[in-house]
PDB file of C-alpha atoms in Angstrom:
ATOM      1  CA  MET A 465     -20.643 -10.163  24.196  1.00 35.00           C
ATOM      2  CA  PHE A 466     -19.085  -8.395  21.297  1.00 37.00           C
ATOM      3  CA  SER A 467     -20.472  -4.707  20.926  1.00 40.00           C
ATOM      4  CA  PHE A 468     -19.989  -3.678  17.171  1.00 40.00           C
ATOM      5  CA  LEU A 469     -20.985  -0.241  17.856  1.00 43.00           C
ATOM      6  CA  SER A 470     -18.282   0.467  20.171  1.00 45.00           C
ATOM      7  CA  LYS A 471     -15.858  -0.911  17.608  1.00 45.00           C
ATOM      8  CA  LYS A 472     -17.154   1.610  15.079  1.00 49.00           C
ATOM      9  CA  ILE A 473     -16.652   4.272  17.448  1.00 48.00           C
ATOM     10  CA  THR A 474     -13.265   3.189  18.306  1.00 55.00           C
ATOM     11  CA  LEU A 475     -12.215   3.221  14.580  1.00 56.00           C
ATOM     12  CA  ARG A 476     -13.889   6.427  14.030  1.00 64.00           C
ATOM     13  CA  ARG A 477     -11.779   8.081  16.748  1.00 65.00           C
ATOM     14  CA  GLN A 478      -8.724   6.244  15.541  1.00 62.00           C
ATOM     15  CA  LYS A 479      -9.016   7.892  11.979  1.00 65.00           C
ATOM     16  CA  ILE A 480      -9.591  11.181  13.404  1.00 70.00           C
ATOM     17  CA  TYR A 481      -6.285  10.984  15.762  1.00 65.00           C
ATOM     18  CA  ASN A 482      -4.475   9.786  12.307  1.00 64.00           C
ATOM     19  CA  ILE A 483      -5.482  12.962  10.585  1.00 69.00           C
ATOM     20  CA  ILE A 484      -4.347  14.992  13.041  1.00 71.00           C
ATOM     21  CA  PHE A 485      -0.914  13.344  13.575  1.00 64.00           C
ATOM     22  CA  ASP A 486      -0.573  13.082   9.654  1.00 64.00           C
ATOM     23  CA  PHE A 487      -0.899  16.728   9.578  1.00 69.00           C
ATOM     24  CA  LEU A 488       1.767  17.242  12.171  1.00 66.00           C
ATOM     25  CA  PHE A 489       3.889  14.379  10.905  1.00 65.00           C
ATOM     26  CA  PRO A 490       2.961  14.011   7.298  1.00 74.00           C
ATOM     27  CA  VAL A 491       3.424  10.534   6.079  1.00 80.00           C
ATOM     28  CA  ALA A 492       5.307   9.884   2.621  1.00 86.00           C
ATOM     29  CA  CYS A 493       5.410   7.111   0.103  1.00 89.00           C
ATOM     30  CA  VAL A 494       7.687   3.734   0.891  1.00 89.00           C
ATOM     31  CA  VAL A 495       9.182   4.247  -2.279  1.00 90.00           C
ATOM     32  CA  CYS A 496       9.465   7.810  -3.337  1.00 91.00           C
ATOM     33  CA  ASP A 497       9.186   9.830  -0.428  1.00 87.00           C
ATOM     34  CA  ARG A 498       6.140  11.731  -1.533  1.00 87.00           C
ATOM     35  CA  GLN A 499       4.173  13.362   1.075  1.00 81.00           C
ATOM     36  CA  TRP A 500       0.486  12.523   2.224  1.00 78.00           C
ATOM     37  CA  SER A 501       0.588   9.002   1.255  1.00 83.00           C
ATOM     38  CA  TYR A 502       2.173   5.686   2.570  1.00 87.00           C
ATOM     39  CA  LEU A 503       2.036   4.603  -1.013  1.00 89.00           C
ATOM     40  CA  CYS A 504       1.821   7.238  -3.849  1.00 90.00           C
ATOM     41  CA  THR A 505      -0.943   6.792  -7.023  1.00 89.00           C
ATOM     42  CA  LYS A 506       2.373   5.862  -9.180  1.00 90.00           C
ATOM     43  CA  HIS A 507       3.725   3.021  -7.111  1.00 91.00           C
ATOM     44  CA  LYS A 508       0.522   1.359  -6.200  1.00 91.00           C
ATOM     45  CA  LYS A 509       0.870   0.165  -9.750  1.00 90.00           C
ATOM     46  CA  TYR A 510       3.715  -1.636  -8.608  1.00 92.00           C
ATOM     47  CA  LEU A 511       1.578  -3.815  -6.362  1.00 93.00           C
ATOM     48  CA  GLN A 512       1.356  -7.634  -7.474  1.00 93.00           C
ATOM     49  CA  LYS A 513      -1.963  -9.225  -6.910  1.00 92.00           C
ATOM     50  CA  TYR A 514      -1.283 -12.809  -5.668  1.00 93.00           C
ATOM     51  CA  HIS A 515      -3.532 -15.504  -7.990  1.00 92.00           C
ATOM     52  CA  SER A 516      -6.051 -17.777  -6.782  1.00 95.00           C
ATOM     53  CA  SER A 517      -4.536 -20.985  -5.827  1.00 95.00           C
ATOM     54  CA  CYS A 518      -4.379 -23.926  -3.290  1.00 95.00           C
ATOM     55  CA  TYR A 519      -2.251 -22.377  -0.217  1.00 92.00           C
ATOM     56  CA  VAL A 520      -0.765 -25.967  -0.022  1.00 92.00           C
ATOM     57  CA  CYS A 521       0.623 -26.438  -3.613  1.00 93.00           C
ATOM     58  CA  HIS A 522       0.023 -23.298  -5.516  1.00 93.00           C
ATOM     59  CA  ARG A 523      -2.189 -25.131  -7.953  1.00 95.00           C
ATOM     60  CA  PRO A 524      -4.561 -22.333  -9.439  1.00 96.00           C
ATOM     61  CA  THR A 525      -8.066 -22.581  -7.979  1.00 95.00           C
ATOM     62  CA  ARG A 526     -10.814 -20.627  -8.583  1.00 93.00           C
ATOM     63  CA  TYR A 527     -12.246 -19.017  -5.437  1.00 94.00           C
ATOM     64  CA  TRP A 528      -8.959 -19.511  -3.237  1.00 94.00           C
ATOM     65  CA  GLU A 529     -10.178 -23.043  -2.033  1.00 94.00           C
ATOM     66  CA  VAL A 530      -7.868 -25.808  -1.731  1.00 94.00           C
ATOM     67  CA  CYS A 531      -7.295 -28.248  -4.547  1.00 95.00           C
ATOM     68  CA  TYR A 532      -8.943 -31.865  -4.501  1.00 94.00           C
ATOM     69  CA  ASP A 533      -5.633 -33.397  -3.192  1.00 95.00           C
ATOM     70  CA  HIS A 534      -5.652 -31.435  -0.260  1.00 94.00           C
ATOM     71  CA  ILE A 535      -9.025 -31.180   1.067  1.00 90.00           C
ATOM     72  CA  ASP A 536      -8.178 -32.835   4.122  1.00 90.00           C
ATOM     73  CA  VAL A 537      -6.113 -29.797   5.485  1.00 91.00           C
ATOM     74  CA  LEU A 538      -6.874 -27.408   8.406  1.00 91.00           C
ATOM     75  CA  CYS A 539      -8.017 -24.237   6.229  1.00 93.00           C
ATOM     76  CA  ASP A 540     -10.416 -24.800   3.471  1.00 93.00           C
ATOM     77  CA  GLY A 541      -8.694 -22.038   1.882  1.00 94.00           C
ATOM     78  CA  VAL A 542      -6.662 -18.977   2.195  1.00 95.00           C
ATOM     79  CA  ILE A 543      -6.700 -15.556   0.431  1.00 95.00           C
ATOM     80  CA  ILE A 544      -3.643 -13.887  -0.398  1.00 93.00           C
ATOM     81  CA  GLY A 545      -3.603 -10.038  -0.911  1.00 92.00           C
ATOM     82  CA  PHE A 546      -0.273  -9.488  -2.646  1.00 94.00           C
ATOM     83  CA  TYR A 547       3.096 -11.247  -3.149  1.00 94.00           C
ATOM     84  CA  TYR A 548       5.751 -10.406  -0.413  1.00 93.00           C
ATOM     85  CA  THR A 549       7.775  -7.563  -2.621  1.00 93.00           C
ATOM     86  CA  THR A 550       9.871  -4.970  -0.907  1.00 94.00           C
ATOM     87  CA  ILE A 551       7.033  -2.785  -1.521  1.00 94.00           C
ATOM     88  CA  ILE A 552       4.623  -4.740   0.716  1.00 94.00           C
ATOM     89  CA  LYS A 553       7.567  -5.811   3.204  1.00 93.00           C
ATOM     90  CA  ASP A 554       8.233  -1.919   3.925  1.00 93.00           C
ATOM     91  CA  MET A 555       4.574  -1.210   4.518  1.00 93.00           C
ATOM     92  CA  ILE A 556       3.829  -4.300   6.684  1.00 91.00           C
ATOM     93  CA  HIS A 557       7.291  -2.799   8.915  1.00 89.00           C
ATOM     94  CA  LEU A 558       5.275   0.529   8.913  1.00 89.00           C
ATOM     95  CA  ILE A 559       2.268  -1.078  10.606  1.00 87.00           C
ATOM     96  CA  LYS A 560       4.411  -3.314  13.072  1.00 84.00           C
ATOM     97  CA  TYR A 561       6.813  -0.550  14.415  1.00 82.00           C
ATOM     98  CA  SER A 562       5.618   3.013  13.187  1.00 80.00           C
ATOM     99  CA  TYR A 563       1.717   2.570  14.070  1.00 79.00           C
ATOM    100  CA  ALA A 564       0.871   3.291  10.497  1.00 82.00           C
ATOM    101  CA  TYR A 565      -2.690   1.925  11.268  1.00 80.00           C
ATOM    102  CA  GLU A 566      -4.031   3.312   7.909  1.00 82.00           C
ATOM    103  CA  ILE A 567      -1.967   1.048   6.095  1.00 90.00           C
ATOM    104  CA  ALA A 568      -3.916  -1.587   7.377  1.00 90.00           C
ATOM    105  CA  ASP A 569      -7.190   0.217   6.457  1.00 88.00           C
ATOM    106  CA  PHE A 570      -5.565   0.142   2.854  1.00 90.00           C
ATOM    107  CA  PHE A 571      -5.054  -3.687   2.853  1.00 93.00           C
ATOM    108  CA  ALA A 572      -8.447  -4.289   3.950  1.00 93.00           C
ATOM    109  CA  GLN A 573     -10.036  -2.172   1.396  1.00 92.00           C
ATOM    110  CA  GLN A 574      -7.842  -4.216  -1.051  1.00 90.00           C
ATOM    111  CA  LEU A 575      -9.370  -7.923   0.139  1.00 92.00           C
ATOM    112  CA  LEU A 576     -12.942  -6.483  -0.742  1.00 93.00           C
ATOM    113  CA  TYR A 577     -12.838  -7.555  -4.002  1.00 92.00           C
ATOM    114  CA  ASP A 578     -11.519 -10.920  -3.431  1.00 93.00           C
ATOM    115  CA  ILE A 579     -14.072 -11.526  -0.557  1.00 95.00           C
ATOM    116  CA  TYR A 580     -17.067 -10.274  -2.861  1.00 95.00           C
ATOM    117  CA  THR A 581     -16.273 -12.414  -5.789  1.00 94.00           C
ATOM    118  CA  ASN A 582     -15.789 -15.258  -3.630  1.00 95.00           C
ATOM    119  CA  PRO A 583     -19.316 -17.278  -3.276  1.00 95.00           C
ATOM    120  CA  TYR A 584     -18.603 -19.214  -0.292  1.00 94.00           C
ATOM    121  CA  LEU A 585     -17.697 -15.973   1.733  1.00 95.00           C
ATOM    122  CA  THR A 586     -20.702 -13.884   0.371  1.00 96.00           C
ATOM    123  CA  THR A 587     -23.257 -16.725   0.742  1.00 96.00           C
ATOM    124  CA  ALA A 588     -22.186 -16.644   4.592  1.00 96.00           C
ATOM    125  CA  LEU A 589     -21.862 -12.840   4.601  1.00 95.00           C
ATOM    126  CA  GLU A 590     -25.614 -12.472   3.077  1.00 96.00           C
ATOM    127  CA  ASN A 591     -26.857 -14.968   5.541  1.00 96.00           C
ATOM    128  CA  GLN A 592     -25.066 -13.248   8.526  1.00 95.00           C
ATOM    129  CA  LYS A 593     -23.090 -16.403   9.061  1.00 96.00           C
ATOM    130  CA  LEU A 594     -19.609 -15.010   8.565  1.00 96.00           C
ATOM    131  CA  LEU A 595     -17.080 -13.906  11.687  1.00 96.00           C
ATOM    132  CA  ILE A 596     -13.718 -12.348  11.493  1.00 97.00           C
ATOM    133  CA  THR A 597     -11.000 -13.317  13.847  1.00 96.00           C
ATOM    134  CA  TYR A 598      -7.083 -12.947  13.810  1.00 96.00           C
ATOM    135  CA  ILE A 599      -3.921 -14.476  14.734  1.00 93.00           C
ATOM    136  CA  PRO A 600      -2.970 -13.721  18.523  1.00 93.00           C
ATOM    137  CA  MET A 601       0.241 -12.521  19.757  1.00 88.00           C
ATOM    138  CA  HIS A 602       1.759 -13.756  23.159  1.00 84.00           C
ATOM    139  CA  PRO A 603       0.684 -11.001  25.730  1.00 80.00           C
ATOM    140  CA  GLN A 604       4.509 -10.362  26.959  1.00 76.00           C
ATOM    141  CA  LYS A 605       5.027  -9.442  22.847  1.00 75.00           C
ATOM    142  CA  GLU A 606       1.816  -7.482  22.695  1.00 66.00           C
ATOM    143  CA  HIS A 607       1.650  -5.421  25.729  1.00 66.00           C
ATOM    144  CA  TYR A 608       5.317  -4.812  26.784  1.00 62.00           C
ATOM    145  CA  MET A 609       7.395  -4.999  23.274  1.00 65.00           C
ATOM    146  CA  ARG A 610       4.640  -4.043  20.341  1.00 65.00           C
ATOM    147  CA  TRP A 611       1.784  -2.198  22.102  1.00 73.00           C
ATOM    148  CA  TYR A 612      -1.028  -3.683  19.738  1.00 80.00           C
ATOM    149  CA  ASN A 613      -1.558  -6.684  17.469  1.00 89.00           C
ATOM    150  CA  GLN A 614      -1.210  -5.705  13.441  1.00 89.00           C
ATOM    151  CA  ALA A 615      -3.226  -8.697  12.810  1.00 92.00           C
ATOM    152  CA  GLU A 616      -6.207  -7.476  15.257  1.00 92.00           C
ATOM    153  CA  LYS A 617      -5.930  -3.991  13.327  1.00 91.00           C
ATOM    154  CA  LEU A 618      -6.164  -5.692  10.015  1.00 94.00           C
ATOM    155  CA  ALA A 619      -9.197  -7.725  10.936  1.00 95.00           C
ATOM    156  CA  THR A 620     -10.988  -4.912  12.673  1.00 94.00           C
ATOM    157  CA  TYR A 621     -10.610  -2.527   9.678  1.00 94.00           C
ATOM    158  CA  LEU A 622     -12.320  -5.536   7.662  1.00 95.00           C
ATOM    159  CA  ALA A 623     -14.953  -6.207   9.886  1.00 96.00           C
ATOM    160  CA  SER A 624     -16.078  -2.708   9.907  1.00 94.00           C
ATOM    161  CA  LEU A 625     -15.936  -2.751   6.060  1.00 95.00           C
ATOM    162  CA  LEU A 626     -18.029  -5.724   5.835  1.00 96.00           C
ATOM    163  CA  ASP A 627     -20.239  -4.863   8.899  1.00 95.00           C
ATOM    164  CA  VAL A 628     -19.599  -8.221  10.591  1.00 96.00           C
ATOM    165  CA  PRO A 629     -18.175  -9.027  14.105  1.00 95.00           C
ATOM    166  CA  CYS A 630     -14.441  -9.450  14.796  1.00 96.00           C
ATOM    167  CA  VAL A 631     -13.816 -11.341  17.830  1.00 95.00           C
ATOM    168  CA  TRP A 632     -10.915 -12.784  19.931  1.00 93.00           C
ATOM    169  CA  LEU A 633     -11.019 -16.716  19.874  1.00 95.00           C
ATOM    170  CA  CYS A 634      -7.317 -17.854  20.341  1.00 94.00           C
ATOM    171  CA  GLU A 635      -4.537 -17.062  22.906  1.00 92.00           C
ATOM    172  CA  LYS A 636      -0.753 -17.663  22.140  1.00 91.00           C
ATOM    173  CA  ILE A 637       0.217 -19.437  25.115  1.00 88.00           C
ATOM    174  CA  GLU A 638       4.147 -19.951  24.000  1.00 82.00           C
ATOM    175  CA  ASN A 639       6.395 -16.936  23.462  1.00 78.00           C
ATOM    176  CA  THR A 640       8.022 -18.189  20.535  1.00 71.00           C
ATOM    177  CA  LYS A 641      10.731 -16.377  18.259  1.00 63.00           C
ATOM    178  CA  THR A 642       9.703 -13.987  15.851  1.00 64.00           C
ATOM    179  CA  GLN A 643       8.779 -15.442  12.998  1.00 59.00           C
ATOM    180  CA  SER A 644      11.298 -13.681  10.737  1.00 56.00           C
ATOM    181  CA  SER A 645      14.301 -15.123  12.746  1.00 56.00           C
ATOM    182  CA  LEU A 646      13.209 -18.714  12.333  1.00 59.00           C
ATOM    183  CA  ASN A 647      14.093 -20.379   9.133  1.00 58.00           C
ATOM    184  CA  ARG A 648      11.173 -22.517   7.290  1.00 56.00           C
ATOM    185  CA  SER A 649      11.332 -25.951   9.425  1.00 59.00           C
ATOM    186  CA  GLU A 650      11.370 -24.202  12.612  1.00 58.00           C
ATOM    187  CA  ARG A 651       8.172 -22.050  11.538  1.00 56.00           C
ATOM    188  CA  GLN A 652       6.418 -25.339  10.645  1.00 56.00           C
ATOM    189  CA  LYS A 653       7.062 -26.877  14.203  1.00 59.00           C
ATOM    190  CA  ILE A 654       4.915 -24.263  15.883  1.00 66.00           C
ATOM    191  CA  THR A 655       1.815 -26.101  16.549  1.00 70.00           C
ATOM    192  CA  THR A 656       1.352 -25.915  20.140  1.00 76.00           C
ATOM    193  CA  ALA A 657       1.650 -22.488  20.703  1.00 84.00           C
ATOM    194  CA  TYR A 658      -1.741 -21.595  20.148  1.00 90.00           C
ATOM    195  CA  GLN A 659      -4.818 -22.469  22.292  1.00 91.00           C
ATOM    196  CA  TYR A 660      -8.557 -21.757  22.016  1.00 94.00           C
ATOM    197  CA  THR A 661      -9.777 -20.042  25.038  1.00 92.00           C
ATOM    198  CA  SER A 662     -12.938 -17.855  24.394  1.00 92.00           C
ATOM    199  CA  THR A 663     -15.807 -18.057  25.908  1.00 90.00           C
ATOM    200  CA  GLN A 664     -18.267 -16.726  23.607  1.00 89.00           C
ATOM    201  CA  ASP A 665     -21.142 -18.520  21.645  1.00 91.00           C
ATOM    202  CA  ILE A 666     -20.263 -18.736  18.002  1.00 92.00           C
ATOM    203  CA  SER A 667     -22.336 -21.578  17.036  1.00 91.00           C
ATOM    204  CA  HIS A 668     -24.487 -19.262  15.036  1.00 92.00           C
ATOM    205  CA  TYR A 669     -21.759 -18.611  12.160  1.00 95.00           C
ATOM    206  CA  THR A 670     -20.688 -21.232   9.728  1.00 93.00           C
ATOM    207  CA  THR A 671     -17.514 -19.467   8.438  1.00 95.00           C
ATOM    208  CA  VAL A 672     -14.589 -18.143  10.052  1.00 95.00           C
ATOM    209  CA  LEU A 673     -12.475 -15.786   8.453  1.00 96.00           C
ATOM    210  CA  LEU A 674      -8.789 -16.005  10.433  1.00 96.00           C
ATOM    211  CA  VAL A 675      -6.803 -12.930   9.636  1.00 96.00           C
ATOM    212  CA  ASP A 676      -3.130 -12.592   9.606  1.00 94.00           C
ATOM    213  CA  ASP A 677      -0.577  -9.780   8.160  1.00 91.00           C
ATOM    214  CA  VAL A 678       2.081 -12.282   6.664  1.00 88.00           C
ATOM    215  CA  CYS A 679       1.949 -16.050   5.762  1.00 83.00           C
ATOM    216  CA  THR A 680       4.726 -18.157   4.784  1.00 79.00           C
ATOM    217  CA  THR A 681       4.557 -21.591   5.759  1.00 77.00           C
ATOM    218  CA  TRP A 682       1.222 -21.557   6.628  1.00 83.00           C
ATOM    219  CA  ALA A 683       2.042 -22.955   9.906  1.00 85.00           C
ATOM    220  CA  THR A 684       0.342 -20.085  12.123  1.00 88.00           C
ATOM    221  CA  LEU A 685      -2.829 -20.430  10.175  1.00 91.00           C
ATOM    222  CA  ASP A 686      -2.909 -24.040  10.541  1.00 90.00           C
ATOM    223  CA  ALA A 687      -2.191 -24.082  14.222  1.00 90.00           C
ATOM    224  CA  CYS A 688      -4.886 -21.577  14.830  1.00 93.00           C
ATOM    225  CA  ALA A 689      -7.467 -23.473  12.728  1.00 93.00           C
ATOM    226  CA  LYS A 690      -6.647 -26.674  14.273  1.00 92.00           C
ATOM    227  CA  GLN A 691      -7.497 -24.930  17.567  1.00 93.00           C
ATOM    228  CA  ILE A 692     -10.545 -23.286  16.293  1.00 93.00           C
ATOM    229  CA  LYS A 693     -12.163 -26.659  14.422  1.00 91.00           C
ATOM    230  CA  ILE A 694     -11.424 -28.477  17.606  1.00 90.00           C
ATOM    231  CA  VAL A 695     -14.000 -26.570  19.221  1.00 89.00           C
ATOM    232  CA  HIS A 696     -16.268 -25.631  15.850  1.00 86.00           C
ATOM    233  CA  PRO A 697     -15.860 -28.615  13.587  1.00 79.00           C
TER     234      PRO A 697
END
């Protein structure tokens, strides 16, 4: 079973390592190279928050839920943190390839407002019915090329802030090409790359928050959501 205490200890150690590493190798703003922060106070103002809308047609909705025309889709709603601007792109790149874990912590903190103002999620949170999981990477890519999964890092930080469990539910069984190398139609074909393989009993939870770092066509989220709903409709 999931041990939340061990996750907290791991996160605390990771933050200590990050402090030491930042002291020896100071971080700098991705825009102006000002030291001690990946995004200085001045350039935090340039982040563009995404507005609540249906993730299928982008029609404005109140709490990130899908509109009435798309209630039959796989995800009940998708919370999008920011527009994918150059600043966000550079920060995501640092998480993926430069082990800048604290950026994932920053993104997790930015998502808290959207979660705490969402009545569906706050109700599940108050009733201890909220569970967090993440989009998995193929083992070959995670262990031999990347060494870690950035979506898992973001999910782990978010779970720590919300004090809810973060569990692994799905496995990526097809080693597909990097999403950035595929066009829109190719990304939408990734429907069989994921499989629900967890043996954990999550029947107690009514709401699953599925975390990914970047969403373009929603194909990845839909593929994983489909697998989860097959087992837990």
